[in-house]
PDB file of C-alpha atoms and ligand atoms in Angstrom:
ATOM      1  CA  MET A  34      83.646 -58.579 -86.984  1.00 48.00           C
ATOM      2  CA  THR A  35      80.974 -56.042 -87.730  1.00 48.00           C
ATOM      3  CA  ASN A  36      81.303 -53.150 -85.379  1.00 47.00           C
ATOM      4  CA  TRP A  37      81.293 -49.527 -84.687  1.00 45.00           C
ATOM      5  CA  GLU A  38      84.105 -48.774 -82.310  1.00 54.00           C
ATOM      6  CA  ARG A  39      86.346 -48.142 -85.284  1.00 79.00           C
ATOM      7  CA  GLN A  40      89.181 -46.224 -83.621  1.00 92.00           C
ATOM      8  CA  ILE A  41      92.686 -47.619 -84.142  1.00 96.00           C
ATOM      9  CA  ASN A  42      94.251 -47.848 -80.727  1.00 97.00           C
ATOM     10  CA  ILE A  43      98.033 -48.303 -80.621  1.00 97.00           C
ATOM     11  CA  LYS A  44      99.241 -50.483 -77.712  1.00 98.00           C
ATOM     12  CA  ASN A  45     102.438 -49.992 -75.719  1.00 98.00           C
ATOM     13  CA  ALA A  46     104.605 -52.811 -74.521  1.00 98.00           C
ATOM     14  CA  ALA A  47     102.798 -53.212 -71.215  1.00 98.00           C
ATOM     15  CA  GLU A  48      99.419 -53.439 -72.958  1.00 98.00           C
ATOM     16  CA  ILE A  49     100.758 -55.994 -75.414  1.00 98.00           C
ATOM     17  CA  LYS A  50     101.948 -58.051 -72.501  1.00 98.00           C
ATOM     18  CA  LEU A  51      98.349 -58.126 -71.030  1.00 98.00           C
ATOM     19  CA  MET A  52      96.978 -58.927 -74.425  1.00 98.00           C
ATOM     20  CA  ARG A  53      99.463 -61.788 -74.661  1.00 98.00           C
ATOM     21  CA  GLU A  54      98.026 -63.163 -71.450  1.00 98.00           C
ATOM     22  CA  ALA A  55      94.480 -62.750 -72.657  1.00 99.00           C
ATOM     23  CA  GLY A  56      95.466 -64.524 -75.804  1.00 99.00           C
ATOM     24  CA  ARG A  57      97.209 -67.373 -74.022  1.00 99.00           C
ATOM     25  CA  ILE A  58      94.193 -68.008 -71.838  1.00 99.00           C
ATOM     26  CA  ASN A  59      92.047 -67.942 -74.906  1.00 99.00           C
ATOM     27  CA  ALA A  60      94.329 -70.537 -76.552  1.00 99.00           C
ATOM     28  CA  GLU A  61      93.944 -72.682 -73.511  1.00 98.00           C
ATOM     29  CA  ALA A  62      90.179 -72.537 -73.714  1.00 99.00           C
ATOM     30  CA  LEU A  63      90.266 -73.414 -77.354  1.00 99.00           C
ATOM     31  CA  ALA A  64      92.680 -76.284 -76.792  1.00 99.00           C
ATOM     32  CA  ALA A  65      90.319 -77.673 -74.179  1.00 99.00           C
ATOM     33  CA  VAL A  66      87.367 -77.381 -76.582  1.00 99.00           C
ATOM     34  CA  LYS A  67      89.387 -79.053 -79.396  1.00 98.00           C
ATOM     35  CA  GLU A  68      90.196 -81.908 -77.013  1.00 98.00           C
ATOM     36  CA  ALA A  69      86.424 -82.366 -76.264  1.00 99.00           C
ATOM     37  CA  ILE A  70      85.323 -82.466 -79.936  1.00 99.00           C
ATOM     38  CA  ALA A  71      84.047 -85.868 -80.858  1.00 98.00           C
ATOM     39  CA  PRO A  72      80.984 -87.438 -82.479  1.00 98.00           C
ATOM     40  CA  GLY A  73      78.011 -87.221 -80.192  1.00 98.00           C
ATOM     41  CA  VAL A  74      79.202 -84.196 -78.275  1.00 98.00           C
ATOM     42  CA  THR A  75      76.803 -81.182 -78.334  1.00 99.00           C
ATOM     43  CA  THR A  76      77.968 -77.652 -79.179  1.00 99.00           C
ATOM     44  CA  ALA A  77      76.480 -76.531 -75.825  1.00 99.00           C
ATOM     45  CA  GLU A  78      78.877 -78.960 -74.064  1.00 99.00           C
ATOM     46  CA  LEU A  79      81.815 -77.326 -76.000  1.00 99.00           C
ATOM     47  CA  ASN A  80      80.634 -73.973 -74.724  1.00 99.00           C
ATOM     48  CA  GLU A  81      80.675 -75.321 -71.140  1.00 99.00           C
ATOM     49  CA  VAL A  82      84.219 -76.543 -71.702  1.00 99.00           C
ATOM     50  CA  ALA A  83      85.457 -73.035 -72.624  1.00 99.00           C
ATOM     51  CA  GLU A  84      83.513 -71.522 -69.730  1.00 99.00           C
ATOM     52  CA  ALA A  85      85.103 -73.847 -67.283  1.00 99.00           C
ATOM     53  CA  VAL A  86      88.540 -72.748 -68.396  1.00 99.00           C
ATOM     54  CA  HIS A  87      87.470 -69.080 -68.095  1.00 99.00           C
ATOM     55  CA  ARG A  88      86.065 -69.677 -64.614  1.00 98.00           C
ATOM     56  CA  GLY A  89      89.388 -71.199 -63.542  1.00 98.00           C
ATOM     57  CA  TYR A  90      91.118 -67.933 -64.428  1.00 98.00           C
ATOM     58  CA  GLY A  91      88.342 -65.667 -63.169  1.00 98.00           C
ATOM     59  CA  VAL A  92      87.895 -64.249 -66.737  1.00 98.00           C
ATOM     60  CA  TYR A  93      85.083 -64.158 -69.210  1.00 98.00           C
ATOM     61  CA  SER A  94      84.214 -64.122 -72.897  1.00 98.00           C
ATOM     62  CA  PRO A  95      83.390 -60.821 -74.621  1.00 98.00           C
ATOM     63  CA  PHE A  96      81.082 -62.780 -76.849  1.00 98.00           C
ATOM     64  CA  LYS A  97      78.591 -63.313 -74.014  1.00 98.00           C
ATOM     65  CA  ASN A  98      75.851 -60.758 -74.310  1.00 98.00           C
ATOM     66  CA  TYR A  99      77.533 -58.992 -77.201  1.00 98.00           C
ATOM     67  CA  PRO A 100      75.036 -56.557 -78.726  1.00 96.00           C
ATOM     68  CA  GLY A 101      73.364 -57.628 -81.897  1.00 97.00           C
ATOM     69  CA  PRO A 102      69.814 -58.460 -82.982  1.00 97.00           C
ATOM     70  CA  TYR A 103      69.663 -59.799 -79.400  1.00 98.00           C
ATOM     71  CA  PRO A 104      72.556 -60.220 -76.898  1.00 98.00           C
ATOM     72  CA  TYR A 105      74.742 -63.128 -78.079  1.00 98.00           C
ATOM     73  CA  PRO A 106      73.940 -66.047 -75.818  1.00 98.00           C
ATOM     74  CA  GLY A 107      77.234 -68.096 -75.925  1.00 98.00           C
ATOM     75  CA  SER A 108      80.802 -67.709 -74.705  1.00 99.00           C
ATOM     76  CA  ILE A 109      82.007 -69.250 -77.935  1.00 99.00           C
ATOM     77  CA  CYS A 110      80.726 -69.576 -81.570  1.00 99.00           C
ATOM     78  CA  THR A 111      80.276 -73.074 -82.927  1.00 99.00           C
ATOM     79  CA  SER A 112      79.800 -73.123 -86.624  1.00 99.00           C
ATOM     80  CA  VAL A 113      79.319 -76.465 -88.262  1.00 99.00           C
ATOM     81  CA  ASN A 114      79.751 -77.251 -91.992  1.00 99.00           C
ATOM     82  CA  GLU A 115      77.890 -74.590 -94.088  1.00 99.00           C
ATOM     83  CA  GLU A 116      77.826 -72.321 -90.944  1.00 99.00           C
ATOM     84  CA  LEU A 117      80.650 -69.843 -91.544  1.00 98.00           C
ATOM     85  CA  VAL A 118      80.693 -67.817 -88.302  1.00 98.00           C
ATOM     86  CA  HIS A 119      78.540 -66.921 -85.274  1.00 98.00           C
ATOM     87  CA  GLY A 120      76.872 -70.287 -84.845  1.00 99.00           C
ATOM     88  CA  ILE A 121      75.215 -70.449 -81.401  1.00 99.00           C
ATOM     89  CA  PRO A 122      76.117 -73.374 -79.110  1.00 99.00           C
ATOM     90  CA  GLY A 123      73.059 -75.598 -78.444  1.00 98.00           C
ATOM     91  CA  LYS A 124      71.626 -79.100 -78.557  1.00 98.00           C
ATOM     92  CA  ARG A 125      73.168 -80.051 -81.876  1.00 98.00           C
ATOM     93  CA  LYS A 126      75.235 -83.208 -81.674  1.00 98.00           C
ATOM     94  CA  LEU A 127      78.421 -83.408 -83.768  1.00 99.00           C
ATOM     95  CA  CYS A 128      78.612 -86.197 -86.281  1.00 98.00           C
ATOM     96  CA  SER A 129      81.577 -87.913 -87.814  1.00 98.00           C
ATOM     97  CA  GLY A 130      82.349 -86.089 -91.082  1.00 98.00           C
ATOM     98  CA  ASP A 131      81.295 -82.667 -89.817  1.00 99.00           C
ATOM     99  CA  ILE A 132      83.790 -79.842 -89.725  1.00 99.00           C
ATOM    100  CA  ILE A 133      83.399 -77.369 -86.896  1.00 99.00           C
ATOM    101  CA  SER A 134      84.793 -73.835 -86.382  1.00 99.00           C
ATOM    102  CA  VAL A 135      85.124 -72.760 -82.783  1.00 99.00           C
ATOM    103  CA  ASP A 136      85.670 -69.077 -82.140  1.00 99.00           C
ATOM    104  CA  CYS A 137      86.451 -67.846 -78.607  1.00 99.00           C
ATOM    105  CA  GLY A 138      87.274 -64.622 -76.930  1.00 99.00           C
ATOM    106  CA  THR A 139      88.810 -63.872 -73.526  1.00 99.00           C
ATOM    107  CA  VAL A 140      88.833 -60.603 -71.489  1.00 98.00           C
ATOM    108  CA  TYR A 141      91.851 -60.454 -69.187  1.00 98.00           C
ATOM    109  CA  GLU A 142      92.691 -57.235 -67.290  1.00 98.00           C
ATOM    110  CA  GLY A 143      90.449 -55.326 -69.635  1.00 98.00           C
ATOM    111  CA  PHE A 144      92.060 -56.632 -72.873  1.00 98.00           C
ATOM    112  CA  VAL A 145      90.608 -59.077 -75.376  1.00 98.00           C
ATOM    113  CA  GLY A 146      92.060 -62.103 -77.095  1.00 98.00           C
ATOM    114  CA  ASP A 147      90.140 -63.406 -80.059  1.00 98.00           C
ATOM    115  CA  SER A 148      90.928 -66.616 -81.960  1.00 98.00           C
ATOM    116  CA  ALA A 149      89.293 -69.483 -83.829  1.00 99.00           C
ATOM    117  CA  PHE A 150      90.149 -72.829 -85.468  1.00 99.00           C
ATOM    118  CA  THR A 151      88.281 -75.285 -87.693  1.00 99.00           C
ATOM    119  CA  VAL A 152      88.693 -79.070 -87.287  1.00 99.00           C
ATOM    120  CA  GLY A 153      87.158 -82.211 -88.519  1.00 98.00           C
ATOM    121  CA  VAL A 154      85.013 -84.496 -86.415  1.00 98.00           C
ATOM    122  CA  GLY A 155      86.018 -88.151 -86.876  1.00 98.00           C
ATOM    123  CA  GLU A 156      86.675 -88.992 -90.527  1.00 97.00           C
ATOM    124  CA  ILE A 157      86.204 -86.041 -92.929  1.00 98.00           C
ATOM    125  CA  SER A 158      86.337 -85.915 -96.719  1.00 98.00           C
ATOM    126  CA  ALA A 159      89.402 -84.921 -98.689  1.00 98.00           C
ATOM    127  CA  LYS A 160      87.626 -81.829 -99.842  1.00 98.00           C
ATOM    128  CA  ALA A 161      86.923 -80.717 -96.300  1.00 98.00           C
ATOM    129  CA  ARG A 162      90.553 -81.402 -95.332  1.00 98.00           C
ATOM    130  CA  LYS A 163      91.729 -79.222 -98.240  1.00 98.00           C
ATOM    131  CA  LEU A 164      89.380 -76.363 -97.261  1.00 98.00           C
ATOM    132  CA  ILE A 165      90.807 -76.439 -93.665  1.00 98.00           C
ATOM    133  CA  GLU A 166      94.417 -76.556 -94.948  1.00 98.00           C
ATOM    134  CA  ILE A 167      93.773 -73.569 -97.155  1.00 98.00           C
ATOM    135  CA  VAL A 168      92.245 -71.411 -94.489  1.00 98.00           C
ATOM    136  CA  MET A 169      95.096 -72.245 -92.086  1.00 98.00           C
ATOM    137  CA  LYS A 170      97.693 -71.350 -94.666  1.00 98.00           C
ATOM    138  CA  ALA A 171      95.704 -68.156 -95.488  1.00 99.00           C
ATOM    139  CA  LEU A 172      96.088 -67.185 -91.836  1.00 99.00           C
ATOM    140  CA  ASP A 173      99.871 -67.905 -91.947  1.00 98.00           C
ATOM    141  CA  ILE A 174     100.142 -65.681 -95.008  1.00 99.00           C
ATOM    142  CA  ALA A 175      98.227 -62.846 -93.367  1.00 99.00           C
ATOM    143  CA  THR A 176     100.325 -63.156 -90.203  1.00 99.00           C
ATOM    144  CA  SER A 177     103.563 -62.896 -92.081  1.00 98.00           C
ATOM    145  CA  LEU A 178     102.485 -59.558 -93.541  1.00 98.00           C
ATOM    146  CA  MET A 179     101.795 -58.046 -90.064  1.00 98.00           C
ATOM    147  CA  VAL A 180     104.882 -55.739 -90.436  1.00 98.00           C
ATOM    148  CA  ALA A 181     105.086 -52.023 -89.946  1.00 98.00           C
ATOM    149  CA  GLY A 182     105.037 -50.321 -93.300  1.00 98.00           C
ATOM    150  CA  ASN A 183     102.735 -52.746 -95.025  1.00 98.00           C
ATOM    151  CA  HIS A 184      99.131 -51.764 -95.706  1.00 98.00           C
ATOM    152  CA  SER A 185      96.001 -53.704 -94.686  1.00 98.00           C
ATOM    153  CA  GLY A 186      95.438 -54.197 -98.462  1.00 98.00           C
ATOM    154  CA  ASP A 187      98.691 -56.150 -98.706  1.00 98.00           C
ATOM    155  CA  ILE A 188      97.174 -58.648 -96.325  1.00 98.00           C
ATOM    156  CA  GLY A 189      93.848 -58.802 -98.110  1.00 98.00           C
ATOM    157  CA  ALA A 190      95.363 -59.116-101.500  1.00 98.00           C
ATOM    158  CA  ALA A 191      97.731 -61.891-100.456  1.00 99.00           C
ATOM    159  CA  VAL A 192      94.943 -63.920 -98.732  1.00 99.00           C
ATOM    160  CA  GLN A 193      92.620 -63.391-101.666  1.00 98.00           C
ATOM    161  CA  ARG A 194      95.251 -64.400-104.220  1.00 98.00           C
ATOM    162  CA  TYR A 195      96.056 -67.546-102.277  1.00 99.00           C
ATOM    163  CA  VAL A 196      92.555 -68.680-101.555  1.00 98.00           C
ATOM    164  CA  GLU A 197      91.056 -67.888-104.981  1.00 98.00           C
ATOM    165  CA  SER A 198      93.906 -69.490-106.836  1.00 98.00           C
ATOM    166  CA  ASN A 199      92.903 -72.717-105.052  1.00 98.00           C
ATOM    167  CA  GLY A 200      89.338 -72.403-106.423  1.00 98.00           C
ATOM    168  CA  ILE A 201      88.012 -71.420-102.942  1.00 98.00           C
ATOM    169  CA  TYR A 202      86.006 -68.260-102.069  1.00 98.00           C
ATOM    170  CA  ILE A 203      86.393 -65.500 -99.497  1.00 98.00           C
ATOM    171  CA  THR A 204      83.495 -63.577 -97.883  1.00 98.00           C
ATOM    172  CA  ARG A 205      83.305 -59.883 -98.619  1.00 98.00           C
ATOM    173  CA  THR A 206      80.793 -59.369 -95.771  1.00 98.00           C
ATOM    174  CA  TYR A 207      82.938 -60.171 -92.724  1.00 98.00           C
ATOM    175  CA  THR A 208      86.469 -59.094 -92.092  1.00 98.00           C
ATOM    176  CA  GLY A 209      89.296 -59.148 -89.613  1.00 98.00           C
ATOM    177  CA  HIS A 210      89.527 -56.257 -87.133  1.00 98.00           C
ATOM    178  CA  GLY A 211      91.580 -54.336 -84.655  1.00 98.00           C
ATOM    179  CA  VAL A 212      91.216 -55.740 -81.113  1.00 98.00           C
ATOM    180  CA  GLY A 213      92.251 -54.390 -77.717  1.00 98.00           C
ATOM    181  CA  ARG A 214      90.009 -52.970 -74.869  1.00 97.00           C
ATOM    182  CA  ALA A 215      87.181 -53.534 -77.271  1.00 96.00           C
ATOM    183  CA  MET A 216      86.706 -56.715 -79.238  1.00 97.00           C
ATOM    184  CA  HIS A 217      86.198 -54.729 -82.330  1.00 96.00           C
ATOM    185  CA  GLU A 218      88.470 -51.720 -82.987  1.00 97.00           C
ATOM    186  CA  GLY A 219      89.896 -50.284 -86.185  1.00 96.00           C
ATOM    187  CA  PRO A 220      91.234 -51.043 -88.558  1.00 97.00           C
ATOM    188  CA  GLN A 221      89.016 -53.344 -90.540  1.00 96.00           C
ATOM    189  CA  VAL A 222      91.144 -55.901 -92.260  1.00 98.00           C
ATOM    190  CA  PRO A 223      89.328 -57.559 -95.172  1.00 98.00           C
ATOM    191  CA  ASN A 224      90.537 -60.861 -96.623  1.00 98.00           C
ATOM    192  CA  TYR A 225      90.488 -59.370-100.122  1.00 98.00           C
ATOM    193  CA  GLY A 226      91.873 -56.114-101.584  1.00 98.00           C
ATOM    194  CA  LYS A 227      94.737 -54.475-103.456  1.00 98.00           C
ATOM    195  CA  PRO A 228      98.320 -54.160-102.406  1.00 98.00           C
ATOM    196  CA  GLY A 229      99.235 -50.736-101.029  1.00 98.00           C
ATOM    197  CA  GLN A 230      95.597 -49.866-100.249  1.00 98.00           C
ATOM    198  CA  GLY A 231      93.861 -49.536 -96.907  1.00 97.00           C
ATOM    199  CA  VAL A 232      95.432 -48.614 -93.630  1.00 97.00           C
ATOM    200  CA  LEU A 233      99.190 -48.182 -93.087  1.00 98.00           C
ATOM    201  CA  LEU A 234     100.254 -50.789 -90.553  1.00 98.00           C
ATOM    202  CA  ARG A 235     102.215 -49.527 -87.582  1.00 98.00           C
ATOM    203  CA  GLU A 236     104.038 -50.913 -84.685  1.00 98.00           C
ATOM    204  CA  GLY A 237     101.657 -51.409 -81.641  1.00 98.00           C
ATOM    205  CA  MET A 238      98.631 -52.314 -83.750  1.00 98.00           C
ATOM    206  CA  THR A 239      96.912 -55.507 -82.542  1.00 98.00           C
ATOM    207  CA  ILE A 240      94.620 -57.171 -85.135  1.00 98.00           C
ATOM    208  CA  ALA A 241      92.394 -60.210 -85.211  1.00 98.00           C
ATOM    209  CA  LEU A 242      93.215 -61.737 -88.570  1.00 99.00           C
ATOM    210  CA  GLU A 243      90.400 -64.056 -89.598  1.00 98.00           C
ATOM    211  CA  PRO A 244      90.183 -65.592 -93.101  1.00 98.00           C
ATOM    212  CA  MET A 245      86.717 -67.011 -93.609  1.00 98.00           C
ATOM    213  CA  VAL A 246      86.419 -69.275 -96.675  1.00 99.00           C
ATOM    214  CA  LEU A 247      83.654 -70.997 -98.592  1.00 98.00           C
ATOM    215  CA  MET A 248      83.661 -73.874-101.083  1.00 98.00           C
ATOM    216  CA  GLY A 249      80.863 -72.798-103.446  1.00 98.00           C
ATOM    217  CA  THR A 250      80.539 -69.091-103.735  1.00 98.00           C
ATOM    218  CA  GLY A 251      81.476 -66.094-101.580  1.00 98.00           C
ATOM    219  CA  PHE A 252      77.846 -65.354-100.638  1.00 98.00           C
ATOM    220  CA  THR A 253      76.396 -65.755 -97.240  1.00 98.00           C
ATOM    221  CA  ARG A 254      73.054 -65.267 -95.463  1.00 98.00           C
ATOM    222  CA  VAL A 255      72.025 -65.102 -91.826  1.00 98.00           C
ATOM    223  CA  ARG A 256      69.711 -67.734 -90.463  1.00 98.00           C
ATOM    224  CA  SER A 257      66.434 -67.030 -88.730  1.00 98.00           C
ATOM    225  CA  ASP A 258      68.190 -67.182 -85.347  1.00 98.00           C
ATOM    226  CA  GLU A 259      69.637 -63.820 -86.481  1.00 98.00           C
ATOM    227  CA  TRP A 260      73.254 -64.736 -85.614  1.00 98.00           C
ATOM    228  CA  THR A 261      74.334 -67.827 -87.560  1.00 99.00           C
ATOM    229  CA  VAL A 262      76.007 -66.839 -90.884  1.00 98.00           C
ATOM    230  CA  VAL A 263      75.799 -69.647 -93.444  1.00 99.00           C
ATOM    231  CA  SER A 264      76.991 -70.067 -97.007  1.00 99.00           C
ATOM    232  CA  LYS A 265      74.072 -69.049 -99.338  1.00 98.00           C
ATOM    233  CA  ASP A 266      74.474 -72.251-101.401  1.00 98.00           C
ATOM    234  CA  GLY A 267      74.897 -74.584 -98.374  1.00 98.00           C
ATOM    235  CA  SER A 268      78.482 -75.365 -99.314  1.00 98.00           C
ATOM    236  CA  LEU A 269      81.210 -76.108 -96.736  1.00 98.00           C
ATOM    237  CA  THR A 270      82.993 -73.198 -94.999  1.00 99.00           C
ATOM    238  CA  ALA A 271      85.997 -72.817 -92.696  1.00 99.00           C
ATOM    239  CA  HIS A 272      87.488 -70.149 -90.397  1.00 98.00           C
ATOM    240  CA  TYR A 273      90.751 -69.568 -88.604  1.00 99.00           C
ATOM    241  CA  GLU A 274      91.671 -66.617 -86.488  1.00 98.00           C
ATOM    242  CA  ASN A 275      94.522 -65.262 -84.332  1.00 98.00           C
ATOM    243  CA  THR A 276      95.082 -61.985 -82.582  1.00 99.00           C
ATOM    244  CA  VAL A 277      98.507 -60.681 -83.862  1.00 99.00           C
ATOM    245  CA  ALA A 278     100.581 -57.688 -82.706  1.00 99.00           C
ATOM    246  CA  ILE A 279     102.874 -55.685 -84.968  1.00 98.00           C
ATOM    247  CA  THR A 280     106.182 -55.347 -83.100  1.00 98.00           C
ATOM    248  CA  ALA A 281     109.627 -54.007 -83.840  1.00 98.00           C
ATOM    249  CA  ASP A 282     110.625 -57.746 -84.191  1.00 97.00           C
ATOM    250  CA  GLY A 283     107.829 -58.501 -86.540  1.00 98.00           C
ATOM    251  CA  PRO A 284     104.447 -60.279 -86.144  1.00 98.00           C
ATOM    252  CA  LEU A 285     103.735 -61.577 -82.570  1.00 98.00           C
ATOM    253  CA  ILE A 286     100.840 -64.155 -82.297  1.00 99.00           C
ATOM    254  CA  LEU A 287      99.129 -63.136 -79.069  1.00 99.00           C
ATOM    255  CA  THR A 288      96.737 -66.027 -79.094  1.00 99.00           C
ATOM    256  CA  ALA A 289      99.384 -68.770 -79.103  1.00 98.00           C
ATOM    257  CA  ILE A 290      99.576 -71.209 -76.058  1.00 96.00           C
TER     258      ILE A 290
HETATM  259  N1  MF3 B 814      85.602 -63.601 -83.452  1.00 74.04           N
HETATM  260  C1  MF3 B 814      84.316 -63.079 -83.778  1.00 74.04           C
HETATM  261  C2  MF3 B 814      84.478 -61.694 -84.298  1.00 74.04           C
HETATM  262  O1  MF3 B 814      85.529 -61.269 -84.488  1.00 74.04           O
HETATM  263  C3  MF3 B 814      83.439 -63.230 -82.617  1.00 74.04           C
HETATM  264  C4  MF3 B 814      82.274 -62.341 -82.426  1.00 74.04           C
HETATM  265  S1  MF3 B 814      80.937 -63.265 -81.989  1.00 74.04           S
HETATM  266  C5  MF3 B 814      79.907 -62.260 -81.114  1.00 74.04           C
HETATM  267  O2  MF3 B 814      83.543 -60.999 -84.537  1.00 74.04           O
HETATM  268  F1  MF3 B 814      78.904 -62.945 -80.783  1.00 74.04           F
HETATM  269  F2  MF3 B 814      80.474 -61.861 -80.016  1.00 74.04           F
HETATM  270  F3  MF3 B 814      79.631 -61.216 -81.824  1.00 74.04           F
HETATM  271 CO1   CO B 815      87.362 -61.810 -84.464  1.00 74.04          CO
END
């Protein structure tokens, strides 16, 4: 979500078709990971599940070796409880009551699909269920506004209004982003803002919409592993993401199965 290749690249129909396939494979990888989530499973094992799906298609994740403080070591991000995004897969075993966000990317024929979900492990609290419901609905709202003529600020404002009216917080530090040949293209699409402000949305734009919500405050910090973003107050967090194209027929979710 932070990045520097900030060009907005409009895609033609053929490119959107390739992105749809990248997105479909990404959805398959995430579905396999979701299936594998259970108490006792490690986040490294989830990473292997995604990589096995990628290997089957001869594709790879753009997350692997992504430049940062040091090259990102995983093919997916596994962010548990207070971890908002960019959690690194490892030895951690999931416990009943945890919530986990899994973010995955796929490069197919040079184009990127990027999506994420949050799900409970075993039995989770009512509070955690509500948080996940809210972030899912926030993504639905964002998606419905992916219409030519709207502005990126319309998306941000609608997401912010919905999330904050439910007593939940949105990060200001991390945003949605254009996606295409690069995982991070323009425009930046914050989950907060003002209607009518930001970038004018046009047909052929492909954007990774990714509401990231926190229970306690909107503030985050990065752990000493230099990747994992956590809520500053340790409160629960959740994240959903889809890559969505703006088409003449309205929003097209590219990362659907
Ligand atoms: N979906 C995330 C994003 O949009 C994934 C990036 S993780 C990284 O930024 F390791 F690749 F940076
Ligand atoms: Co993303």
